[in-house]
Coordinates of C-alpha atoms in Angstrom, one line a residue:
M1 CA 0.0 0.0 0.0
E2 CA 1.3 3.5 -0.9
I3 CA 2.5 5.5 2.1
T4 CA 0.2 8.5 1.4
N5 CA 2.0 11.8 0.5
M6 CA 5.4 10.5 1.6
S7 CA 7.0 11.6 -1.7
N8 CA 5.6 15.1 -1.2
F9 CA 6.9 15.2 2.4
L10 CA 10.4 14.2 1.3
L11 CA 10.3 16.8 -1.5
I12 CA 9.2 19.6 0.7
S13 CA 11.7 18.7 3.4
L14 CA 14.6 18.8 0.9
L15 CA 13.3 22.0 -0.7
K16 CA 13.8 23.6 2.7
Q17 CA 17.2 22.0 3.3
Y18 CA 18.4 23.2 0.0
G19 CA 17.1 26.7 0.7
I20 CA 14.4 26.9 -2.0
K21 CA 11.8 29.2 -0.6
R22 CA 9.9 30.7 -3.6
L23 CA 7.4 28.6 -5.5
V24 CA 5.2 29.4 -8.5
L25 CA 2.0 27.4 -8.4
S26 CA -0.5 26.7 -11.1
S27 CA -4.1 25.4 -10.6
G28 CA -5.0 21.7 -10.8
A29 CA -6.1 18.6 -9.0
R30 CA -3.1 16.3 -9.1
N31 CA -1.0 18.8 -7.2
I32 CA -3.5 19.4 -4.4
P33 CA -1.5 17.5 -1.8
F34 CA 1.7 19.4 -2.7
V35 CA 0.0 22.8 -2.9
T36 CA -2.0 22.5 0.3
A37 CA 1.2 21.7 2.1
V38 CA 3.4 24.5 0.9
E39 CA 0.8 27.3 0.9
T40 CA 0.1 26.7 4.6
D41 CA 3.8 26.5 5.5
D42 CA 5.4 29.8 6.6
Y43 CA 8.7 28.8 5.2
F44 CA 7.6 29.2 1.6
E45 CA 6.6 32.3 -0.4
C46 CA 4.0 31.2 -3.0
F47 CA 3.0 32.9 -6.2
S48 CA -0.1 32.0 -8.2
V49 CA 0.2 31.9 -12.0
I50 CA -2.7 30.0 -13.5
D51 CA -1.4 29.0 -16.9
E52 CA 1.8 26.9 -17.0
R53 CA 3.5 28.6 -20.0
N54 CA 3.5 32.0 -18.2
A55 CA 4.3 30.3 -14.9
A56 CA 7.5 28.8 -16.3
F57 CA 8.7 32.2 -17.7
F58 CA 7.6 34.0 -14.5
G59 CA 9.8 31.6 -12.5
L60 CA 12.6 32.1 -15.0
G61 CA 12.4 35.8 -14.5
M62 CA 12.6 35.4 -10.7
C63 CA 15.6 33.1 -11.1
Q64 CA 17.5 35.6 -13.2
Q65 CA 16.7 38.5 -10.9
L66 CA 17.3 36.9 -7.6
Q67 CA 20.1 34.6 -8.7
E68 CA 18.7 31.7 -6.8
P69 CA 16.7 28.5 -7.5
I70 CA 12.9 29.0 -8.0
A71 CA 10.5 26.1 -8.1
I72 CA 7.4 25.8 -10.3
A73 CA 4.7 23.2 -9.8
C74 CA 1.7 22.0 -11.8
T75 CA -0.8 19.2 -12.3
S76 CA -0.5 16.4 -14.8
G77 CA -1.1 16.0 -18.5
T78 CA -0.7 18.9 -21.0
A79 CA -0.2 21.3 -18.0
A80 CA 3.3 19.9 -17.7
S81 CA 3.8 20.1 -21.5
N82 CA 3.1 23.9 -21.4
Y83 CA 6.2 24.4 -19.3
L84 CA 8.4 23.4 -22.2
T85 CA 9.1 26.7 -23.8
G86 CA 10.0 28.4 -20.5
V87 CA 12.1 25.4 -19.4
T88 CA 14.0 25.5 -22.8
E89 CA 14.9 29.2 -22.2
A90 CA 16.0 28.4 -18.7
Y91 CA 18.2 25.6 -19.9
Y92 CA 20.0 27.8 -22.4
S93 CA 20.1 30.7 -19.9
H94 CA 21.7 28.4 -17.3
A95 CA 18.9 29.3 -14.8
P96 CA 18.4 27.0 -11.7
L97 CA 14.7 26.4 -12.2
V98 CA 13.1 23.4 -10.4
I99 CA 10.2 21.9 -12.4
I100 CA 7.8 19.9 -10.3
T101 CA 5.1 18.0 -12.2
C102 CA 2.5 16.0 -10.3
D103 CA 1.5 12.8 -12.1
R104 CA -0.9 9.9 -12.2
S105 CA 0.1 6.4 -11.5
P106 CA 3.0 5.2 -13.7
Y107 CA 1.2 1.9 -14.1
T108 CA -1.6 3.5 -16.1
L109 CA 0.4 5.0 -19.0
N110 CA -1.2 4.2 -22.4
Q111 CA -4.2 2.6 -20.5
L112 CA -6.8 5.2 -21.5
E113 CA -6.3 6.9 -18.1
T114 CA -7.5 10.5 -18.1
Q115 CA -4.8 13.2 -18.1
K116 CA -2.0 10.6 -18.2
I117 CA 0.9 11.2 -20.6
D118 CA 4.6 10.3 -20.5
Q119 CA 5.7 13.2 -18.3
P120 CA 9.2 12.1 -17.4
A121 CA 10.2 12.3 -21.1
I122 CA 8.9 15.9 -21.7
F123 CA 12.0 17.8 -20.7
T124 CA 14.8 15.3 -21.3
S125 CA 16.8 17.4 -23.7
V126 CA 16.4 20.7 -21.8
V127 CA 17.1 19.9 -18.2
K128 CA 20.3 18.9 -16.4
K129 CA 18.6 16.1 -14.5
S130 CA 15.2 14.5 -14.7
V131 CA 13.9 12.2 -12.0
S132 CA 10.6 10.4 -11.6
L133 CA 10.0 9.6 -8.0
P134 CA 8.8 6.1 -7.0
V135 CA 5.4 5.2 -5.7
I136 CA 6.5 4.7 -2.1
K137 CA 5.5 1.5 -0.4
D138 CA 8.5 0.6 1.9
A139 CA 11.8 1.8 3.3
D140 CA 13.7 1.0 0.1
D141 CA 11.4 3.3 -1.8
I142 CA 11.9 6.1 0.7
W143 CA 15.7 5.7 0.4
Y144 CA 15.5 5.7 -3.4
C145 CA 13.2 8.7 -3.4
Q146 CA 15.6 10.7 -1.2
R147 CA 18.5 9.7 -3.4
L148 CA 16.8 10.9 -6.6
L149 CA 15.8 14.2 -5.0
N150 CA 19.4 14.8 -3.8
E151 CA 20.7 14.0 -7.3
A152 CA 18.2 16.6 -8.7
F153 CA 19.0 19.3 -6.2
I154 CA 22.7 18.9 -6.4
S155 CA 22.5 19.1 -10.2
L156 CA 20.8 22.5 -10.0
K157 CA 24.1 24.3 -9.5
Q158 CA 26.7 21.6 -10.1
H159 CA 29.3 22.8 -12.6
Q160 CA 27.0 25.2 -14.5
P161 CA 23.5 26.1 -13.2
G162 CA 20.5 24.9 -15.0
P163 CA 16.9 23.5 -14.6
V164 CA 16.0 20.1 -13.2
H165 CA 12.8 18.2 -13.4
I166 CA 11.1 16.3 -10.6
N167 CA 8.0 14.2 -11.5
I168 CA 5.8 12.9 -8.7
P169 CA 3.5 10.0 -9.4
L170 CA 0.5 9.9 -7.0
V171 CA -1.7 6.9 -6.5
G172 CA -5.1 7.3 -4.8
D173 CA -7.3 10.2 -3.8
T174 CA -5.6 13.5 -4.5
N175 CA -8.3 15.4 -2.7
A176 CA -6.9 14.1 0.5
L177 CA -5.2 17.0 2.3
W178 CA -1.7 17.0 3.7
N179 CA -1.3 14.2 6.2
E180 CA -0.9 15.9 9.6
S181 CA 1.3 13.1 11.0
L182 CA 3.8 13.7 8.2
K183 CA 3.9 17.4 8.9
K184 CA 5.1 16.6 12.4
L185 CA 8.2 14.8 11.2
K186 CA 11.4 16.8 11.5
N187 CA 13.6 17.7 8.5
A188 CA 16.5 15.8 10.2
Q189 CA 14.7 12.6 9.3
V190 CA 15.1 13.3 5.6
R191 CA 18.7 13.0 4.6
K192 CA 20.3 15.8 2.6
I193 CA 23.6 14.9 0.8
D194 CA 26.0 17.8 1.1
Y195 CA 27.8 18.6 -2.2
V196 CA 31.4 19.8 -1.7
A197 CA 32.8 21.3 -4.8
I198 CA 36.6 21.8 -5.0
D199 CA 36.3 25.6 -5.0
D200 CA 33.8 25.8 -2.1
T201 CA 36.2 26.9 0.7
E202 CA 33.5 27.5 3.2
M203 CA 32.1 24.0 2.8
W204 CA 35.6 22.4 3.0
Q205 CA 36.2 24.2 6.3
Q206 CA 32.9 23.0 7.7
M207 CA 33.7 19.4 6.8
V208 CA 37.1 19.7 8.5
K209 CA 35.3 20.8 11.7
T210 CA 33.0 17.8 11.4
L211 CA 35.8 15.3 10.9
S212 CA 37.9 16.7 13.6
N213 CA 35.1 15.8 16.1
R214 CA 34.9 12.2 14.9
K215 CA 37.1 9.6 16.5
R216 CA 35.8 6.5 14.7
V217 CA 36.7 7.2 11.1
I218 CA 37.4 4.5 8.5
V219 CA 38.5 4.6 4.8
V220 CA 37.2 2.0 2.4
M221 CA 39.2 1.7 -0.8
G222 CA 37.8 -0.1 -3.7
Q223 CA 39.5 -1.2 -6.9
D224 CA 42.2 1.2 -8.1
C225 CA 44.3 0.5 -11.2
S226 CA 45.4 4.1 -11.8
D227 CA 49.1 3.9 -10.7
D228 CA 48.5 7.4 -9.2
E229 CA 51.5 8.0 -7.0
N230 CA 50.2 11.3 -5.9
L231 CA 47.1 9.6 -4.5
H232 CA 49.2 6.8 -2.9
Q233 CA 51.5 9.4 -1.2
A234 CA 48.5 11.6 0.0
L235 CA 46.6 8.6 1.3
R236 CA 49.7 7.2 3.2
Q237 CA 50.3 10.6 4.8
Y238 CA 46.6 11.0 5.8
C239 CA 46.4 7.6 7.4
S240 CA 49.7 8.0 9.1
Y241 CA 48.9 11.4 10.5
T242 CA 45.3 10.8 11.5
Q243 CA 45.7 7.1 12.5
V244 CA 42.6 6.2 10.5
P245 CA 42.3 2.6 9.4
I246 CA 41.8 1.8 5.7
L247 CA 39.9 -1.3 4.6
L248 CA 41.4 -2.6 1.3
D249 CA 42.3 -5.7 -0.6
N250 CA 44.6 -6.8 -3.5
L251 CA 42.4 -4.9 -6.1
S252 CA 43.2 -1.6 -4.3
N253 CA 46.8 -2.0 -5.4
F254 CA 47.9 0.0 -2.3
R255 CA 49.6 -0.6 1.0
C256 CA 50.2 1.4 4.2
S257 CA 50.8 0.9 7.9
Q258 CA 47.2 1.5 8.8
M259 CA 45.7 -0.9 6.4
V260 CA 43.3 -3.6 7.4
W261 CA 43.0 -6.6 5.0
A262 CA 39.3 -6.5 4.3
E263 CA 38.2 -10.0 3.2
P264 CA 39.1 -12.2 6.2
I265 CA 37.7 -9.8 8.8
I266 CA 34.5 -8.9 7.0
K267 CA 33.8 -12.7 6.5
A268 CA 34.3 -13.1 10.3
L269 CA 31.8 -10.3 11.1
N270 CA 28.1 -10.3 10.9
A271 CA 25.4 -7.6 11.3
E272 CA 25.4 -8.0 15.1
S273 CA 29.1 -8.4 15.8
I274 CA 30.0 -5.3 13.7
E275 CA 27.8 -3.1 15.8
G276 CA 30.5 -2.4 18.3
L277 CA 32.9 -1.5 15.5
L278 CA 30.6 0.8 13.6
P279 CA 32.4 4.0 12.4
E280 CA 31.1 7.5 12.8
V281 CA 32.3 8.4 9.3
V282 CA 33.1 6.1 6.4
I283 CA 35.1 7.6 3.5
T284 CA 35.0 5.8 0.2
L285 CA 37.2 6.0 -2.9
G286 CA 38.0 3.9 -5.9
N287 CA 35.8 1.6 -7.9
N288 CA 33.8 -1.4 -6.7
F289 CA 34.7 -3.3 -3.5
Q290 CA 33.6 -6.6 -1.9
E291 CA 29.9 -7.1 -1.5
R292 CA 30.2 -8.2 2.2
I293 CA 31.4 -4.7 3.3
K294 CA 28.3 -3.2 1.7
D295 CA 26.0 -5.7 3.4
L296 CA 27.4 -5.2 6.9
L297 CA 27.2 -1.5 6.8
K298 CA 23.8 -1.4 5.0
A299 CA 22.5 -3.4 8.0
H300 CA 23.1 -0.3 10.0
Q301 CA 22.2 2.4 7.5
G302 CA 21.7 5.9 9.0
K303 CA 23.9 5.2 12.0
F304 CA 27.0 6.7 10.5
E305 CA 28.0 9.3 7.9
H306 CA 29.2 8.3 4.5
W307 CA 31.5 10.6 2.6
S308 CA 32.1 9.6 -1.0
I309 CA 34.9 11.0 -3.1
D310 CA 33.9 11.0 -6.8
Q311 CA 35.7 13.0 -9.5
E312 CA 32.5 12.9 -11.7
G313 CA 30.4 14.3 -8.9
V314 CA 28.0 11.4 -8.9
I315 CA 26.2 10.1 -5.8
R316 CA 27.4 6.6 -4.8
D317 CA 25.1 5.8 -1.9
V318 CA 26.4 2.3 -1.5
F319 CA 25.6 2.0 2.2
K320 CA 22.2 3.9 2.0
S321 CA 23.8 6.4 4.4
Q322 CA 25.5 9.0 2.2
T323 CA 25.8 12.4 3.7
A324 CA 28.5 14.1 1.6
L325 CA 29.7 14.0 -2.0
F326 CA 33.2 15.4 -2.6
E327 CA 33.8 16.2 -6.3
C328 CA 37.5 16.2 -6.5
K329 CA 40.5 14.0 -7.0
P330 CA 41.1 11.7 -4.0
A331 CA 44.7 13.0 -3.7
Y332 CA 43.4 16.5 -3.2
F333 CA 40.9 15.3 -0.6
F334 CA 43.4 13.5 1.5
S335 CA 46.1 16.2 1.2
Y336 CA 43.6 18.8 2.3
F337 CA 42.4 16.9 5.4
T338 CA 46.0 15.9 6.4
K339 CA 46.8 19.7 6.5
N340 CA 43.7 20.8 8.3
V341 CA 42.0 18.0 10.4
I342 CA 42.7 17.1 14.0
P343 CA 44.0 13.5 14.1
T344 CA 42.3 10.7 16.1
D345 CA 44.2 9.0 18.9
G346 CA 44.6 5.7 16.9
T347 CA 42.4 3.6 19.2
Y348 CA 39.9 2.8 16.5
C349 CA 42.6 1.8 14.0
H350 CA 44.3 -0.4 16.6
R351 CA 41.0 -2.1 17.3
W352 CA 40.5 -3.1 13.6
Q353 CA 44.1 -4.3 13.2
E354 CA 43.9 -6.3 16.4
L355 CA 40.9 -8.2 15.1
A356 CA 42.4 -8.7 11.7
E357 CA 45.7 -10.1 13.2
A358 CA 43.7 -12.6 15.3
I359 CA 42.4 -14.4 12.3
K360 CA 44.4 -17.6 11.4
L361 CA 43.6 -19.9 8.5
P362 CA 43.2 -23.6 9.2
E363 CA 45.2 -26.4 7.6
M364 CA 43.9 -26.8 4.0
P365 CA 43.0 -29.9 2.2
F366 CA 43.4 -30.0 -1.6
T367 CA 40.8 -27.4 -2.6
N368 CA 40.5 -24.3 -4.7
F369 CA 41.5 -22.4 -1.5
Y370 CA 44.7 -24.4 -1.2
V371 CA 45.5 -23.9 -4.9
I372 CA 45.2 -20.1 -4.6
K373 CA 47.2 -20.0 -1.4
E374 CA 50.1 -21.9 -2.9
F375 CA 50.0 -19.9 -6.1
T376 CA 50.0 -16.5 -4.4
R377 CA 53.2 -17.4 -2.6
V378 CA 55.2 -17.8 -5.8
I379 CA 53.9 -15.3 -8.3
P380 CA 57.0 -13.5 -9.7
K381 CA 57.5 -9.9 -8.7
D382 CA 56.4 -7.2 -11.1
S383 CA 53.9 -9.5 -12.8
I384 CA 50.3 -8.6 -13.6
L385 CA 47.5 -10.7 -12.1
H386 CA 43.9 -10.8 -13.3
L387 CA 41.3 -12.5 -11.1
S388 CA 38.1 -13.8 -12.5
I389 CA 35.1 -12.8 -10.4
L390 CA 33.6 -14.7 -7.5
N391 CA 35.8 -17.3 -5.9
A392 CA 38.9 -16.4 -7.9
T393 CA 38.7 -12.9 -6.6
R394 CA 37.3 -13.7 -3.2
L395 CA 39.7 -16.3 -2.1
T396 CA 42.8 -14.5 -3.4
Q397 CA 41.9 -11.6 -1.0
F398 CA 42.8 -13.8 1.9
F399 CA 46.5 -13.5 0.9
D400 CA 48.7 -10.5 0.8
I401 CA 50.3 -10.6 -2.7
D402 CA 53.6 -8.8 -3.2
P403 CA 52.9 -5.1 -3.8
S404 CA 54.9 -5.0 -7.0
I405 CA 52.2 -7.2 -8.6
K406 CA 49.4 -5.2 -10.3
V407 CA 46.0 -6.9 -9.7
Y408 CA 42.9 -6.5 -11.9
S409 CA 39.4 -8.0 -12.0
N410 CA 36.2 -7.2 -13.8
V411 CA 34.3 -6.5 -10.5
N412 CA 32.5 -3.3 -11.7
S413 CA 30.0 -5.0 -14.0
F414 CA 30.7 -8.4 -12.3
G415 CA 30.1 -10.8 -15.2
I416 CA 31.8 -14.1 -15.8
D417 CA 31.8 -13.5 -19.6
G418 CA 34.7 -11.2 -20.2
C419 CA 37.4 -12.3 -17.7
L420 CA 39.5 -14.4 -20.1
P421 CA 39.5 -12.0 -23.1
T422 CA 40.1 -9.0 -20.8
F423 CA 43.2 -10.7 -19.5
I424 CA 44.4 -11.7 -23.0
G425 CA 44.2 -8.0 -23.9
Q426 CA 46.2 -7.0 -20.9
S427 CA 48.9 -9.5 -21.6
V428 CA 49.2 -8.4 -25.2
A429 CA 49.7 -4.8 -24.0
T430 CA 52.8 -5.7 -21.8
D431 CA 55.9 -7.8 -21.9
T432 CA 55.8 -8.6 -18.2
M433 CA 54.6 -12.0 -16.9
S434 CA 50.8 -12.1 -16.9
F435 CA 48.7 -14.4 -14.8
L436 CA 45.0 -15.2 -14.7
V437 CA 43.2 -17.1 -12.0
I438 CA 39.8 -18.3 -13.4
G439 CA 37.1 -20.8 -12.6
D440 CA 35.7 -23.4 -15.0
L441 CA 32.3 -21.8 -15.7
S442 CA 34.0 -18.4 -16.6
F443 CA 36.7 -20.1 -18.6
F444 CA 34.3 -22.3 -20.7
Y445 CA 32.0 -19.3 -21.2
G446 CA 34.8 -17.3 -22.9
M447 CA 37.1 -20.1 -24.1
N448 CA 37.1 -18.8 -27.7
A449 CA 39.3 -16.0 -26.4
L450 CA 42.2 -18.6 -26.5
A451 CA 41.9 -18.4 -30.3
I452 CA 42.9 -14.7 -30.3
K453 CA 45.9 -14.7 -32.6
H454 CA 47.8 -11.9 -30.9
K455 CA 48.6 -14.1 -27.8
K456 CA 52.2 -14.0 -26.4
S457 CA 54.4 -16.3 -24.4
N458 CA 54.0 -14.2 -21.2
I459 CA 50.5 -15.7 -20.7
R460 CA 49.9 -18.0 -17.7
I461 CA 46.3 -19.2 -17.1
L462 CA 45.5 -21.0 -13.8
L463 CA 42.2 -22.7 -14.5
I464 CA 40.6 -24.2 -11.3
N465 CA 38.1 -26.7 -12.6
N466 CA 35.8 -28.1 -9.9
G467 CA 33.1 -29.2 -12.3
G468 CA 30.6 -26.4 -11.8
G469 CA 29.7 -23.4 -9.7
A470 CA 31.2 -23.9 -6.3
E471 CA 29.8 -20.5 -5.5
F472 CA 26.4 -22.1 -4.9
H473 CA 27.8 -24.5 -2.3
I474 CA 29.0 -21.5 -0.3
V475 CA 25.6 -19.9 0.1
P476 CA 23.9 -22.0 2.8
S477 CA 20.4 -21.4 1.4
S478 CA 21.5 -22.6 -2.0
N479 CA 22.9 -25.8 -0.5
A480 CA 19.3 -26.6 0.6
I481 CA 18.2 -26.9 -3.0
P482 CA 18.4 -30.6 -4.0
T483 CA 18.7 -29.7 -7.7
I484 CA 21.4 -27.0 -7.2
D485 CA 23.9 -28.6 -9.5
K486 CA 21.5 -29.3 -12.3
H487 CA 21.0 -25.8 -13.8
I488 CA 22.1 -23.2 -11.2
G489 CA 25.5 -24.8 -10.4
A490 CA 25.7 -26.1 -13.9
A491 CA 27.7 -29.2 -13.0
H492 CA 29.8 -30.7 -15.9
N493 CA 32.7 -32.9 -16.9
H494 CA 34.4 -30.6 -19.4
K495 CA 38.2 -30.4 -19.7
A496 CA 40.3 -27.7 -21.3
Q497 CA 43.1 -29.8 -22.6
G498 CA 42.0 -30.4 -26.2
W499 CA 41.0 -26.8 -26.9
A500 CA 44.1 -25.4 -25.2
E501 CA 46.5 -27.6 -27.1
S502 CA 44.8 -26.9 -30.4
M503 CA 45.3 -23.2 -29.8
E504 CA 49.0 -23.8 -29.2
Y505 CA 49.0 -23.4 -25.4
K506 CA 51.4 -25.6 -23.4
Y507 CA 49.0 -27.6 -21.2
L508 CA 49.7 -28.7 -17.6
K509 CA 47.3 -30.4 -15.2
A510 CA 47.1 -31.4 -11.5
D511 CA 44.6 -33.2 -9.3
D512 CA 46.3 -33.4 -5.9
K513 CA 48.8 -31.6 -3.8
E514 CA 51.8 -33.5 -5.2
S515 CA 51.0 -33.1 -8.8
F516 CA 50.0 -29.4 -8.3
S517 CA 53.4 -28.7 -6.7
V518 CA 55.3 -30.1 -9.7
A519 CA 53.0 -28.4 -12.2
L520 CA 53.1 -25.0 -10.4
N521 CA 56.9 -24.9 -10.6
E522 CA 56.7 -25.5 -14.3
F523 CA 53.9 -23.0 -14.7
I524 CA 55.6 -20.0 -13.2
R525 CA 58.8 -20.4 -15.3
T526 CA 59.5 -17.4 -17.4
D527 CA 61.4 -19.1 -20.3
H528 CA 58.5 -20.9 -22.1
D529 CA 58.2 -20.0 -25.7
S530 CA 54.4 -20.4 -25.8
P531 CA 51.5 -19.4 -23.5
V532 CA 50.8 -21.9 -20.7
L533 CA 47.5 -23.1 -19.2
L534 CA 47.5 -25.1 -15.9
E535 CA 44.2 -26.9 -15.3
V536 CA 43.7 -28.0 -11.7
F537 CA 40.9 -30.3 -10.8
T538 CA 39.2 -30.0 -7.5
N539 CA 35.7 -30.9 -6.2
M540 CA 32.9 -28.4 -6.2
K541 CA 31.2 -29.6 -3.1
T542 CA 34.4 -29.9 -1.1
D543 CA 35.6 -26.5 -2.2
G544 CA 32.3 -24.9 -1.0
E545 CA 32.3 -26.7 2.3
F546 CA 35.9 -25.9 3.1
C547 CA 35.3 -22.2 2.2
L548 CA 32.4 -22.1 4.7
S549 CA 34.6 -23.7 7.3
V550 CA 37.2 -21.0 6.9
Y551 CA 34.6 -18.3 7.5
R552 CA 33.4 -20.1 10.6
E553 CA 37.0 -20.4 11.9
A554 CA 37.6 -16.7 11.3
E555 CA 34.5 -16.0 13.4
K556 CA 35.8 -18.1 16.2
C557 CA 39.2 -16.3 16.1
I558 CA 37.7 -12.8 16.7
N559 CA 34.6 -13.5 18.8
P560 CA 36.6 -13.5 22.1
L561 CA 37.9 -10.0 21.2
L562 CA 34.5 -8.5 20.4

């Protein structure tokens, strides 16, 4: 059931928080809930212009004269269409006009519903941002609605000013007046995301004051393949000076004294046990990072501040808790705060590192975990390493690879289809030793990439073939499905030898610890005159079960310290 008028409440609250006081209102029925709310609220100054074409130009004139955002609001149908000429002029005049169009249910488009047209598409080419709010039914819809509204309001003046469009679908009786219970809610319950531009000195100083009063601050660093030494230096200096811990993994391609190896500890924690470790501020940079970090923090959304550093100025509300967006290079961010912020006492960093150091891995049988452990010990320095997604990436994160090795993975779109050809492309573009760790489903999906004629002798492919998707034997709920291996896990008996040899790859294989040790020594040699593929056969069910046992053992290691 729709939460009546909630989208209106969120919009009105954020209009106030973004300082938009003046509204130009046109007559109509769909906008009754919005109009009755703002015209009885002393915060707003309302102007009545009956026809929408004049209302848009009237609002534009106020924008230009006052040099501030002005909102215009109307009912549904052609009323919204009549805004178009004024909005077009606003767009090319770079005027921060907020266009609010009330709408009928999105489910009734093209269903002979009276006064229902495709409103979200009307202004597409003449606004900086166009959002259509969801029909709010639950907490996720509320979060999504707030995010869309913040995106729209930030776009108003981001880079160069211009108009934005907010479309509000309403389901039910629009004659219902503003819900009094919603009016009693405070603005603090609606989350504004502060936009911090690089040239906004006042805002930067305000954020320094905020961070200086926070003792539990953590940095989460996602994938970074940039080789940006300025960033690495600035980040090391910041963490060293402030004693702030940084959660990272091999894909971050970064090391410092305050680092906390993410994968083991986040697998040992759960939504309850992390509560005592919750930060006051989480600072994120880089591309995607492990899903488990997101899950743990989303379980406590709203209990901490999330500051995202994004050079494109795009909201990345990955924990559903974002409070600030810094549009700048990460190196600038960390240099600025190192120079200006008051450091923590290091207690919080020590706590994270103490827990991470307590985790010990058990003795390993011959599994995919064992294969990756042994392999990561012997990768030649200055190599490149590409990790296929899921287990290849996840298990490798338990081991600290030599920092001279550059690590890649297609974790941003997270598909199994392109790991092999992406790696082949990387290996062709360098003369250094190039290694790929890949599972069988991913390999056989993209196996035609072995036929790429530009392949070089620096290629080393470690194919872990456990006969299907071991991923689905790690998730306990999937294990309860009797037919899990039939279609979901896609069990098979395929082998790579024939295809690899026909493509002129040197083929090696192993199926136990002894044969793997011999094959691994041959595999890492640098003097082969052809690419090499090592296929290691393990058992899908055993791999999944042992992986789960590692996670449980990690929990046991840290539980006494929590």
